[in-house]
mmCIF file of C-alpha atoms and ligand atoms in Angstrom:
data_model
loop_
_atom_site.group_PDB
_atom_site.id
_atom_site.type_symbol
_atom_site.label_atom_id
_atom_site.label_comp_id
_atom_site.label_asym_id
_atom_site.label_seq_id
_atom_site.Cartn_x
_atom_site.Cartn_y
_atom_site.Cartn_z
ATOM 1 C CA MET A 227 14.009 71.719 23.048
ATOM 2 C CA LYS A 228 10.980 69.328 22.737
ATOM 3 C CA ARG A 229 11.090 65.783 24.680
ATOM 4 C CA ALA A 230 9.783 62.597 23.187
ATOM 5 C CA LEU A 231 9.314 59.414 24.633
ATOM 6 C CA ILE A 232 9.272 56.399 22.230
ATOM 7 C CA THR A 233 8.048 53.002 23.224
ATOM 8 C CA GLY A 234 9.487 50.148 20.590
ATOM 9 C CA ILE A 235 12.760 52.447 19.905
ATOM 10 C CA THR A 236 14.909 49.466 19.349
ATOM 11 C CA GLY A 237 12.584 48.728 16.508
ATOM 12 C CA GLN A 238 12.685 49.430 13.050
ATOM 13 C CA ASP A 239 10.566 52.421 13.411
ATOM 14 C CA GLY A 240 11.738 53.459 16.701
ATOM 15 C CA ALA A 241 15.430 53.958 15.030
ATOM 16 C CA TYR A 242 14.211 55.890 12.126
ATOM 17 C CA LEU A 243 11.853 58.169 14.330
ATOM 18 C CA SER A 244 14.815 58.767 16.899
ATOM 19 C CA GLN A 245 17.074 59.709 14.094
ATOM 20 C CA LEU A 246 14.282 62.268 12.486
ATOM 21 C CA LEU A 247 13.608 63.544 15.894
ATOM 22 C CA LEU A 248 17.062 64.142 16.627
ATOM 23 C CA SER A 249 17.683 66.069 13.509
ATOM 24 C CA LYS A 250 14.805 68.258 14.637
ATOM 25 C CA GLY A 251 16.781 69.227 17.681
ATOM 26 C CA TYR A 252 14.387 67.009 20.039
ATOM 27 C CA GLU A 253 15.616 64.971 23.316
ATOM 28 C CA VAL A 254 14.807 61.280 22.724
ATOM 29 C CA ILE A 255 14.021 58.965 25.256
ATOM 30 C CA GLY A 256 13.027 55.477 24.694
ATOM 31 C CA ILE A 257 11.685 52.626 26.766
ATOM 32 C CA ILE A 258 13.600 49.325 26.469
ATOM 33 C CA ARG A 259 12.184 45.953 28.032
ATOM 34 C CA ARG A 260 14.726 43.993 30.162
ATOM 35 C CA SER A 261 16.695 41.450 28.436
ATOM 36 C CA SER A 262 19.438 38.966 29.468
ATOM 37 C CA HIS A 263 21.135 39.849 26.215
ATOM 38 C CA ARG A 264 22.096 43.754 27.223
ATOM 39 C CA GLY A 265 24.191 45.421 24.730
ATOM 40 C CA VAL A 266 22.703 44.052 21.612
ATOM 41 C CA GLU A 267 18.964 45.320 21.702
ATOM 42 C CA ASP A 268 20.137 48.944 20.255
ATOM 43 C CA HIS A 269 21.668 47.428 17.032
ATOM 44 C CA ARG A 270 19.510 49.610 14.681
ATOM 45 C CA LEU A 271 20.416 52.992 16.983
ATOM 46 C CA ARG A 272 23.763 51.859 16.323
ATOM 47 C CA TRP A 273 23.508 50.981 12.647
ATOM 48 C CA LEU A 274 21.800 54.496 12.401
ATOM 49 C CA GLY A 275 25.100 56.145 14.668
ATOM 50 C CA ILE A 276 22.588 57.615 17.123
ATOM 51 C CA ALA A 277 23.072 55.054 19.932
ATOM 52 C CA ASP A 278 24.719 57.634 21.977
ATOM 53 C CA ARG A 279 22.181 60.531 21.224
ATOM 54 C CA VAL A 280 19.329 58.796 22.920
ATOM 55 C CA THR A 281 18.498 57.885 26.400
ATOM 56 C CA LEU A 282 16.764 54.415 26.997
ATOM 57 C CA ILE A 283 14.867 53.643 30.131
ATOM 58 C CA ASP A 284 13.688 50.369 31.486
ATOM 59 C CA GLY A 285 9.968 49.829 31.157
ATOM 60 C CA ASP A 286 7.481 47.258 29.498
ATOM 61 C CA LEU A 287 4.204 47.585 27.863
ATOM 62 C CA ALA A 288 2.753 45.062 30.068
ATOM 63 C CA ASP A 289 3.518 46.914 32.940
ATOM 64 C CA LEU A 290 1.370 49.954 33.864
ATOM 65 C CA SER A 291 3.397 50.736 36.889
ATOM 66 C CA SER A 292 6.465 51.175 34.608
ATOM 67 C CA LEU A 293 4.921 53.371 32.222
ATOM 68 C CA VAL A 294 3.386 55.749 34.871
ATOM 69 C CA ARG A 295 7.031 56.030 36.555
ATOM 70 C CA VAL A 296 8.503 56.482 33.114
ATOM 71 C CA VAL A 297 5.984 59.453 32.147
ATOM 72 C CA LYS A 298 6.197 60.870 35.287
ATOM 73 C CA ASP A 299 10.104 61.339 35.208
ATOM 74 C CA VAL A 300 10.402 62.248 31.894
ATOM 75 C CA ARG A 301 7.469 64.603 31.358
ATOM 76 C CA PRO A 302 7.599 63.952 27.395
ATOM 77 C CA ASP A 303 5.887 66.616 25.058
ATOM 78 C CA GLU A 304 5.212 63.950 22.623
ATOM 79 C CA ILE A 305 4.772 59.893 22.883
ATOM 80 C CA TYR A 306 4.852 57.646 20.323
ATOM 81 C CA ASN A 307 3.470 54.542 20.795
ATOM 82 C CA LEU A 308 5.457 51.862 18.450
ATOM 83 C CA ALA A 309 5.835 49.064 20.762
ATOM 84 C CA ALA A 310 4.054 45.655 20.006
ATOM 85 C CA GLN A 311 4.286 42.115 19.075
ATOM 86 C CA SER A 312 4.252 42.974 15.496
ATOM 87 C CA PHE A 313 4.875 39.939 13.765
ATOM 88 C CA VAL A 314 1.432 38.654 12.189
ATOM 89 C CA ALA A 315 2.488 34.937 11.629
ATOM 90 C CA SER A 316 3.773 35.013 15.315
ATOM 91 C CA SER A 317 0.370 36.208 16.662
ATOM 92 C CA TRP A 318 -1.523 32.717 15.848
ATOM 93 C CA ARG A 319 1.259 31.055 17.991
ATOM 94 C CA GLN A 320 1.303 33.693 20.801
ATOM 95 C CA PRO A 321 -2.373 35.344 20.856
ATOM 96 C CA VAL A 322 -2.610 36.036 24.846
ATOM 97 C CA LEU A 323 0.897 37.493 24.511
ATOM 98 C CA THR A 324 -0.185 39.668 21.324
ATOM 99 C CA GLY A 325 -3.233 40.922 23.026
ATOM 100 C CA ASN A 326 -1.509 41.727 26.203
ATOM 101 C CA ILE A 327 1.067 43.798 24.538
ATOM 102 C CA THR A 328 -0.400 45.088 20.882
ATOM 103 C CA ALA A 329 -3.838 45.736 22.497
ATOM 104 C CA ILE A 330 -4.042 46.357 26.297
ATOM 105 C CA GLY A 331 -0.444 47.964 26.252
ATOM 106 C CA VAL A 332 -1.928 50.800 24.396
ATOM 107 C CA THR A 333 -4.340 51.142 27.298
ATOM 108 C CA ASN A 334 -1.611 50.975 29.653
ATOM 109 C CA VAL A 335 0.070 53.796 27.923
ATOM 110 C CA LEU A 336 -2.749 56.022 27.479
ATOM 111 C CA GLU A 337 -3.574 55.653 31.153
ATOM 112 C CA ALA A 338 0.115 56.622 32.172
ATOM 113 C CA MET A 339 -0.567 59.603 29.857
ATOM 114 C CA ARG A 340 -3.937 60.599 31.134
ATOM 115 C CA ALA A 341 -2.588 60.112 35.061
ATOM 116 C CA GLU A 342 0.633 61.840 34.406
ATOM 117 C CA ALA A 343 0.464 64.109 31.564
ATOM 118 C CA PRO A 344 -2.767 64.487 29.880
ATOM 119 C CA ASN A 345 -1.495 67.809 27.827
ATOM 120 C CA MET A 346 1.152 65.715 26.045
ATOM 121 C CA ARG A 347 0.477 64.604 22.510
ATOM 122 C CA PHE A 348 0.294 60.977 21.564
ATOM 123 C CA TYR A 349 0.871 58.801 18.382
ATOM 124 C CA GLN A 350 -0.445 55.206 18.246
ATOM 125 C CA ALA A 351 1.170 53.009 15.543
ATOM 126 C CA SER A 352 -2.156 51.386 13.833
ATOM 127 C CA SER A 353 -1.898 49.104 10.958
ATOM 128 C CA SER A 354 -3.387 48.304 7.477
ATOM 129 C CA GLU A 355 -3.578 44.722 8.673
ATOM 130 C CA MET A 356 -7.097 46.072 10.358
ATOM 131 C CA PHE A 357 -8.373 46.383 6.769
ATOM 132 C CA GLY A 358 -7.620 42.356 6.358
ATOM 133 C CA LYS A 359 -10.443 41.119 4.047
ATOM 134 C CA ILE A 360 -10.545 44.248 2.335
ATOM 135 C CA GLN A 361 -14.186 45.926 1.953
ATOM 136 C CA GLU A 362 -12.997 48.414 -0.835
ATOM 137 C CA PRO A 363 -10.441 48.296 -3.375
ATOM 138 C CA ALA A 364 -8.373 51.094 -2.002
ATOM 139 C CA GLN A 365 -8.462 51.624 1.855
ATOM 140 C CA SER A 366 -8.850 55.022 3.348
ATOM 141 C CA GLU A 367 -9.811 56.374 6.805
ATOM 142 C CA THR A 368 -13.286 55.678 6.133
ATOM 143 C CA THR A 369 -13.138 51.753 5.028
ATOM 144 C CA PRO A 370 -14.649 49.417 7.203
ATOM 145 C CA PHE A 371 -12.130 46.687 9.209
ATOM 146 C CA TYR A 372 -12.181 43.229 8.638
ATOM 147 C CA PRO A 373 -9.232 41.815 10.750
ATOM 148 C CA ARG A 374 -7.633 38.477 9.642
ATOM 149 C CA SER A 375 -5.166 37.412 12.497
ATOM 150 C CA PRO A 376 -5.016 37.851 16.015
ATOM 151 C CA TYR A 377 -2.100 40.749 15.529
ATOM 152 C CA ALA A 378 -4.935 42.699 13.603
ATOM 153 C CA VAL A 379 -7.782 41.979 16.095
ATOM 154 C CA ALA A 380 -5.203 43.289 19.009
ATOM 155 C CA LYS A 381 -4.452 46.471 16.485
ATOM 156 C CA LEU A 382 -8.059 47.238 15.949
ATOM 157 C CA TYR A 383 -8.417 47.392 19.720
ATOM 158 C CA GLY A 384 -5.366 49.610 20.091
ATOM 159 C CA HIS A 385 -6.709 51.943 17.242
ATOM 160 C CA TRP A 386 -10.305 52.226 18.794
ATOM 161 C CA ILE A 387 -9.074 52.743 22.447
ATOM 162 C CA THR A 388 -7.179 55.370 21.079
ATOM 163 C CA VAL A 389 -10.398 57.282 19.297
ATOM 164 C CA ASN A 390 -12.006 56.722 22.633
ATOM 165 C CA TYR A 391 -9.308 58.283 24.954
ATOM 166 C CA ARG A 392 -9.501 61.278 22.532
ATOM 167 C CA GLU A 393 -13.210 61.355 22.431
ATOM 168 C CA SER A 394 -13.686 60.562 26.189
ATOM 169 C CA PHE A 395 -10.716 62.843 27.605
ATOM 170 C CA GLY A 396 -9.844 65.154 25.049
ATOM 171 C CA LEU A 397 -6.386 63.659 24.624
ATOM 172 C CA HIS A 398 -4.406 64.635 21.626
ATOM 173 C CA ALA A 399 -4.108 61.137 20.532
ATOM 174 C CA SER A 400 -3.604 60.552 16.686
ATOM 175 C CA SER A 401 -3.531 57.147 15.030
ATOM 176 C CA GLY A 402 -1.674 56.538 12.067
ATOM 177 C CA ILE A 403 -2.817 53.540 9.871
ATOM 178 C CA LEU A 404 0.558 52.722 8.373
ATOM 179 C CA PHE A 405 0.756 50.263 5.283
ATOM 180 C CA ASN A 406 3.842 47.999 5.183
ATOM 181 C CA HIS A 407 7.013 49.864 5.174
ATOM 182 C CA GLU A 408 10.392 48.221 5.142
ATOM 183 C CA SER A 409 14.099 49.230 5.168
ATOM 184 C CA PRO A 410 17.592 47.811 5.672
ATOM 185 C CA LEU A 411 16.531 47.534 9.446
ATOM 186 C CA ARG A 412 13.354 45.287 8.958
ATOM 187 C CA GLY A 413 13.272 42.395 11.342
ATOM 188 C CA ILE A 414 14.536 39.244 9.588
ATOM 189 C CA GLU A 415 11.558 37.496 9.431
ATOM 190 C CA PHE A 416 9.097 39.658 7.554
ATOM 191 C CA VAL A 417 9.299 39.026 4.036
ATOM 192 C CA THR A 418 11.174 41.701 2.204
ATOM 193 C CA ARG A 419 14.267 41.486 4.487
ATOM 194 C CA LYS A 420 13.964 37.583 4.420
ATOM 195 C CA VAL A 421 14.144 38.142 0.626
ATOM 196 C CA THR A 422 16.992 40.622 0.360
ATOM 197 C CA ASP A 423 19.038 38.781 3.076
ATOM 198 C CA SER A 424 18.528 35.686 1.387
ATOM 199 C CA VAL A 425 19.438 37.156 -2.120
ATOM 200 C CA ALA A 426 22.751 38.462 -0.828
ATOM 201 C CA ARG A 427 23.691 34.978 0.651
ATOM 202 C CA ILE A 428 22.935 33.279 -2.561
ATOM 203 C CA LYS A 429 24.573 35.713 -4.436
ATOM 204 C CA LEU A 430 27.777 35.050 -2.382
ATOM 205 C CA GLY A 431 27.514 31.410 -2.403
ATOM 206 C CA LEU A 432 26.469 30.871 1.208
ATOM 207 C CA GLN A 433 22.812 29.714 0.512
ATOM 208 C CA GLN A 434 20.987 27.959 -2.470
ATOM 209 C CA GLU A 435 17.333 28.612 -1.850
ATOM 210 C CA LEU A 436 14.628 30.548 -0.479
ATOM 211 C CA ARG A 437 11.757 28.854 0.989
ATOM 212 C CA LEU A 438 8.655 31.285 0.733
ATOM 213 C CA GLY A 439 4.980 31.101 1.635
ATOM 214 C CA ASN A 440 1.993 32.884 -0.686
ATOM 215 C CA ILE A 441 4.122 35.008 -3.214
ATOM 216 C CA ASP A 442 0.734 35.704 -4.529
ATOM 217 C CA ALA A 443 -0.225 38.228 -1.702
ATOM 218 C CA LYS A 444 -0.170 41.996 -2.464
ATOM 219 C CA ARG A 445 1.216 44.487 -0.428
ATOM 220 C CA ASP A 446 1.269 48.480 -0.742
ATOM 221 C CA TRP A 447 5.265 48.732 0.460
ATOM 222 C CA GLY A 448 7.046 52.008 1.350
ATOM 223 C CA HIS A 449 10.283 53.111 2.929
ATOM 224 C CA ALA A 450 9.898 53.356 6.848
ATOM 225 C CA ARG A 451 12.288 56.592 6.638
ATOM 226 C CA ASP A 452 9.672 58.094 4.730
ATOM 227 C CA TYR A 453 6.852 56.854 7.136
ATOM 228 C CA VAL A 454 8.230 58.137 10.502
ATOM 229 C CA GLU A 455 7.884 61.671 8.977
ATOM 230 C CA ALA A 456 4.265 61.295 9.014
ATOM 231 C CA MET A 457 3.942 60.054 12.345
ATOM 232 C CA TRP A 458 5.884 63.446 13.482
ATOM 233 C CA LEU A 459 3.617 65.327 11.353
ATOM 234 C CA MET A 460 0.307 64.076 12.884
ATOM 235 C CA LEU A 461 1.546 65.335 16.195
ATOM 236 C CA GLN A 462 2.444 68.928 14.829
ATOM 237 C CA GLN A 463 -1.446 69.388 14.000
ATOM 238 C CA ASP A 464 -3.512 71.571 16.084
ATOM 239 C CA GLN A 465 -6.410 68.832 16.244
ATOM 240 C CA PRO A 466 -5.556 65.214 16.825
ATOM 241 C CA ASP A 467 -6.995 62.718 13.856
ATOM 242 C CA ASP A 468 -6.453 59.345 12.225
ATOM 243 C CA TYR A 469 -4.564 59.091 8.770
ATOM 244 C CA VAL A 470 -3.767 56.414 6.290
ATOM 245 C CA ILE A 471 -0.078 56.448 5.057
ATOM 246 C CA ALA A 472 0.846 54.315 1.996
ATOM 247 C CA THR A 473 2.027 54.818 -1.428
ATOM 248 C CA GLY A 474 -1.035 53.730 -3.577
ATOM 249 C CA VAL A 475 0.622 51.042 -5.349
ATOM 250 C CA SER A 476 0.319 47.489 -4.668
ATOM 251 C CA THR A 477 2.810 44.987 -5.589
ATOM 252 C CA THR A 478 2.923 41.011 -5.501
ATOM 253 C CA VAL A 479 5.683 39.387 -2.863
ATOM 254 C CA ARG A 480 6.485 37.487 -6.411
ATOM 255 C CA ASP A 481 7.396 40.972 -8.027
ATOM 256 C CA MET A 482 9.085 42.524 -4.942
ATOM 257 C CA CYS A 483 11.144 39.293 -4.845
ATOM 258 C CA ARG A 484 12.046 39.685 -8.572
ATOM 259 C CA ILE A 485 13.527 42.922 -8.255
ATOM 260 C CA ALA A 486 15.720 41.862 -5.724
ATOM 261 C CA PHE A 487 17.105 38.648 -7.565
ATOM 262 C CA GLU A 488 17.169 40.728 -10.736
ATOM 263 C CA HIS A 489 19.574 43.380 -9.033
ATOM 264 C CA VAL A 490 22.188 40.783 -8.226
ATOM 265 C CA GLY A 491 21.512 39.125 -11.891
ATOM 266 C CA LEU A 492 20.126 36.169 -10.653
ATOM 267 C CA GLU A 493 16.729 34.308 -11.810
ATOM 268 C CA MET A 494 14.376 34.049 -8.666
ATOM 269 C CA ASN A 495 12.763 30.691 -10.160
ATOM 270 C CA ASP A 496 16.141 29.224 -9.797
ATOM 271 C CA HIS A 497 16.306 29.690 -6.259
ATOM 272 C CA VAL A 498 12.617 30.090 -4.786
ATOM 273 C CA VAL A 499 10.884 27.045 -3.291
ATOM 274 C CA ILE A 500 7.118 27.393 -2.251
ATOM 275 C CA ASP A 501 6.911 25.881 1.369
ATOM 276 C CA PRO A 502 3.424 25.657 2.979
ATOM 277 C CA ALA A 503 4.909 26.021 6.250
ATOM 278 C CA PHE A 504 4.756 29.582 5.718
ATOM 279 C CA TYR A 505 1.117 29.856 4.736
ATOM 280 C CA ARG A 506 -0.863 31.500 7.455
ATOM 281 C CA PRO A 507 -4.294 30.222 8.792
ATOM 282 C CA ALA A 508 -5.997 33.015 7.208
ATOM 283 C CA GLU A 509 -4.322 35.576 4.450
ATOM 284 C CA VAL A 510 -4.683 39.134 3.933
ATOM 285 C CA ASP A 511 -4.576 38.573 0.014
ATOM 286 C CA VAL A 512 -4.442 42.144 -0.816
ATOM 287 C CA LEU A 513 -3.914 45.783 0.597
ATOM 288 C CA LEU A 514 -3.644 49.127 -1.298
ATOM 289 C CA GLY A 515 -3.784 52.271 0.683
ATOM 290 C CA ASN A 516 -5.246 55.631 -0.553
ATOM 291 C CA PRO A 517 -2.986 58.480 1.104
ATOM 292 C CA ALA A 518 -4.919 61.260 -0.191
ATOM 293 C CA LYS A 519 -5.909 62.831 3.474
ATOM 294 C CA ALA A 520 -2.515 62.750 4.607
ATOM 295 C CA ARG A 521 -1.235 64.487 1.284
ATOM 296 C CA ALA A 522 -3.984 67.208 1.719
ATOM 297 C CA LYS A 523 -3.950 67.937 5.301
ATOM 298 C CA LEU A 524 -0.295 66.948 6.432
ATOM 299 C CA GLY A 525 1.537 67.774 3.035
ATOM 300 C CA TRP A 526 2.989 64.075 3.197
ATOM 301 C CA ALA A 527 4.080 61.877 0.320
ATOM 302 C CA PRO A 528 6.395 58.796 0.123
ATOM 303 C CA LYS A 529 9.831 59.404 -1.320
ATOM 304 C CA THR A 530 11.000 56.504 -2.168
ATOM 305 C CA THR A 531 9.927 53.830 -4.827
ATOM 306 C CA LEU A 532 9.565 50.044 -3.978
ATOM 307 C CA LYS A 533 12.297 49.214 -6.246
ATOM 308 C CA GLU A 534 14.754 51.837 -4.749
ATOM 309 C CA MET A 535 14.044 50.601 -1.278
ATOM 310 C CA ILE A 536 14.590 46.931 -2.345
ATOM 311 C CA VAL A 537 17.866 47.749 -4.064
ATOM 312 C CA GLU A 538 18.922 49.488 -0.773
ATOM 313 C CA MET A 539 18.055 46.497 1.332
ATOM 314 C CA VAL A 540 20.102 44.358 -0.916
ATOM 315 C CA GLU A 541 23.230 46.365 -0.789
ATOM 316 C CA ALA A 542 22.681 46.560 2.817
ATOM 317 C CA ASP A 543 22.529 42.934 3.178
ATOM 318 C CA LEU A 544 25.280 42.239 1.055
ATOM 319 C CA LYS A 545 27.510 44.386 2.977
ATOM 320 C CA ARG A 546 26.322 42.651 6.291
ATOM 321 C CA VAL A 547 27.171 39.472 5.052
ATOM 322 C CA HIS A 548 30.475 40.647 3.909
ATOM 323 C CA ALA A 549 31.474 42.131 7.256
ATOM 324 C CA SER A 550 29.975 38.904 9.173
ATOM 325 C CA GLY A 551 33.525 37.324 8.347
ATOM 326 C CA LEU A 552 31.103 34.128 6.927
ATOM 327 C CA LEU A 553 33.186 34.566 3.481
ATOM 328 C CA SER A 554 36.589 33.604 4.466
HETATM 329 P P1 NAP B 832 9.356 46.149 15.218
HETATM 330 O O1 NAP B 832 10.375 46.290 14.505
HETATM 331 O O2 NAP B 832 8.914 44.691 15.615
HETATM 332 O O3 NAP B 832 9.554 46.757 16.775
HETATM 333 C C1 NAP B 832 8.808 46.248 17.816
HETATM 334 C C2 NAP B 832 9.360 47.211 19.006
HETATM 335 O O4 NAP B 832 8.199 46.999 20.154
HETATM 336 C C3 NAP B 832 10.784 46.570 19.590
HETATM 337 O O5 NAP B 832 11.395 47.898 19.777
HETATM 338 C C4 NAP B 832 10.426 45.623 20.537
HETATM 339 O O6 NAP B 832 11.551 45.646 21.673
HETATM 340 C C5 NAP B 832 9.338 46.553 21.074
HETATM 341 N N1 NAP B 832 8.469 45.667 22.100
HETATM 342 C C6 NAP B 832 7.897 44.572 22.112
HETATM 343 N N2 NAP B 832 7.203 44.243 22.996
HETATM 344 C C7 NAP B 832 7.324 44.892 24.021
HETATM 345 C C8 NAP B 832 7.055 45.320 25.380
HETATM 346 N N3 NAP B 832 6.288 43.915 26.050
HETATM 347 N N4 NAP B 832 7.190 46.292 26.151
HETATM 348 C C9 NAP B 832 8.077 46.959 25.312
HETATM 349 N N5 NAP B 832 8.213 47.286 24.271
HETATM 350 C C10 NAP B 832 8.369 46.390 23.572
HETATM 351 O O7 NAP B 832 8.352 46.730 14.721
HETATM 352 P P2 NAP B 832 8.417 47.976 13.564
HETATM 353 O O8 NAP B 832 8.168 47.516 12.204
HETATM 354 O O9 NAP B 832 9.198 49.160 14.090
HETATM 355 O O10 NAP B 832 6.679 48.787 13.867
HETATM 356 C C11 NAP B 832 6.382 49.630 14.819
HETATM 357 C C12 NAP B 832 5.138 49.835 15.244
HETATM 358 O O11 NAP B 832 4.292 49.866 13.899
HETATM 359 C C13 NAP B 832 4.747 48.498 15.881
HETATM 360 O O12 NAP B 832 3.450 48.594 16.439
HETATM 361 C C14 NAP B 832 3.811 47.593 14.653
HETATM 362 O O13 NAP B 832 2.971 46.944 14.793
HETATM 363 C C15 NAP B 832 3.241 48.864 13.757
HETATM 364 N N6 NAP B 832 3.322 48.613 12.445
HETATM 365 C C16 NAP B 832 4.375 48.533 11.729
HETATM 366 C C17 NAP B 832 4.151 48.174 10.165
HETATM 367 C C18 NAP B 832 5.284 47.964 9.484
HETATM 368 O O14 NAP B 832 4.865 47.745 8.318
HETATM 369 N N7 NAP B 832 6.533 47.860 9.867
HETATM 370 C C19 NAP B 832 3.209 48.615 9.860
HETATM 371 C C20 NAP B 832 1.768 49.126 10.367
HETATM 372 C C21 NAP B 832 1.968 49.167 11.833
HETATM 373 P P3 NAP B 832 12.449 44.520 21.155
HETATM 374 O O15 NAP B 832 13.497 45.091 20.578
HETATM 375 O O16 NAP B 832 13.062 44.187 22.782
HETATM 376 O O17 NAP B 832 11.949 43.589 20.815
HETATM 377 O O1 G4F B 833 6.341 40.601 5.719
HETATM 378 P P1 G4F B 833 5.293 40.083 6.301
HETATM 379 O O2 G4F B 833 5.352 39.075 7.441
HETATM 380 O O3 G4F B 833 4.259 41.219 6.793
HETATM 381 P P2 G4F B 833 2.584 41.537 7.164
HETATM 382 O O4 G4F B 833 2.060 40.271 7.622
HETATM 383 O O5 G4F B 833 1.874 42.120 5.822
HETATM 384 O O6 G4F B 833 2.586 42.484 8.363
HETATM 385 C C1 G4F B 833 3.355 43.715 8.112
HETATM 386 O O7 G4F B 833 2.869 44.827 8.110
HETATM 387 C C2 G4F B 833 1.547 45.198 8.610
HETATM 388 C C3 G4F B 833 0.893 46.390 7.893
HETATM 389 O O8 G4F B 833 -0.015 45.925 6.825
HETATM 390 C C4 G4F B 833 1.935 45.463 9.865
HETATM 391 F F1 G4F B 833 1.125 45.971 10.698
HETATM 392 C C5 G4F B 833 2.830 44.363 10.856
HETATM 393 O O9 G4F B 833 3.451 44.824 11.999
HETATM 394 C C6 G4F B 833 3.848 43.871 9.749
HETATM 395 O O10 G4F B 833 4.875 44.969 9.825
HETATM 396 O O11 G4F B 833 4.388 39.470 5.180
HETATM 397 C C7 G4F B 833 3.958 40.174 3.928
HETATM 398 C C8 G4F B 833 3.139 38.889 2.957
HETATM 399 C C9 G4F B 833 2.075 38.211 3.783
HETATM 400 O O12 G4F B 833 0.772 37.857 2.937
HETATM 401 C C10 G4F B 833 2.854 36.892 3.630
HETATM 402 O O13 G4F B 833 1.848 35.708 3.926
HETATM 403 O O14 G4F B 833 4.048 38.145 2.498
HETATM 404 C C11 G4F B 833 3.649 36.955 2.515
HETATM 405 N N1 G4F B 833 4.989 35.923 2.481
HETATM 406 C C12 G4F B 833 4.940 34.913 1.583
HETATM 407 N N2 G4F B 833 5.971 33.940 2.109
HETATM 408 C C13 G4F B 833 5.644 35.501 3.847
HETATM 409 C C14 G4F B 833 6.592 34.732 3.079
HETATM 410 N N3 G4F B 833 5.710 36.543 4.903
HETATM 411 C C15 G4F B 833 6.936 36.048 5.578
HETATM 412 N N4 G4F B 833 6.969 36.931 6.748
HETATM 413 N N5 G4F B 833 7.505 35.205 5.368
HETATM 414 C C16 G4F B 833 7.536 34.462 4.233
HETATM 415 O O15 G4F B 833 8.453 33.180 4.023
#
């Protein structure tokens, strides 16, 4: 039985990756940071019905000693580094924390691995945000980076330190440059989930308006369930490498939002209010990935269209609101 260690197991991707690895017969261990709200952090694992099939161990990406201890105790075959301060908008308000976790945290995990288990395989969660002010119309592994937020700057550090440890120490360390991926388990602060949750509430009469920022921004959106499969495939290759994971289709926030409202028979213009409070100090106007390398070398392709995913998210949020008891 293979053993996987996942940092960020309580997040969206950590939950779907756990589900995938369990289905492949892995033993799954995750790092969970200390909180005074014990018992609620594993809500995504519970949503997927797998909370009692994974083991959670205390640790924090900011604390090298905790990572060394966990790697030494667990001795995993594969480590997936998904933990991060991952919300771009927060990274301007908490730039130092973002750097400490999203950038230096990667070195901490790599150092724990180098010291305790240099033969394990490592996955780094890099991001299309690193392309920022895009230098080519469709971004691939060879497109130059131009980060536009403290988050993207931190991710760029995490990306290059992964490449550096691979080249310096011969580690099997791969980096997935993943474009935006969403699901019913997406955090409520990200735009797709903010939209689908609001659409459900508006449909059920609990809310009237939805306040958004720049709805002309374009993103290449895929489903998290499809994207975690690419993470796993990267670590099954003989040689470590870097891969862009995307759909190759870019859509405006406006059009994504329209799909969600239309699914419940509502007109978005009756409810959406543009609020400058949600504009960012520097915006990434458009992202469009070229996943040709992943298709050719990993045999990976996305399975879910944007429309299918948004409908799944709206339906899940309608169920959640019903179950919350707010309607009674
Ligand atoms: P997410 O839902 O925000 O999950 C982030 C995870 O990191 C959570 O489990 C969180 O724990 C954990 N974490 C945060 N700070 C930590 C710390 N100091 N020590 C240990 N754990 C910590 O993010 P996601 O959407 O699943 O994304 C997974 C990774 O892929 C992230 O690195 C993200 O930046 C990257 N990425 C995401 C996308 C995307 O579109 N989703 C695209 C490209 C790259 P708590 O539950 O305690 O908060
Ligand atoms: O959903 P978002 O917050 O995602 P963003 O900034 O693209 O970052 C996500 O994807 C990255 C991969 O490219 C990840 F690395 C990162 O961790 C995260 O998962 O915003 C998407 C777009 C932006 O252009 C934003 O300005 O939507 C625009 N937007 C418009 N109104 C809004 C809103 N975003 C949010 N969160 N909330 C709004 O009200």
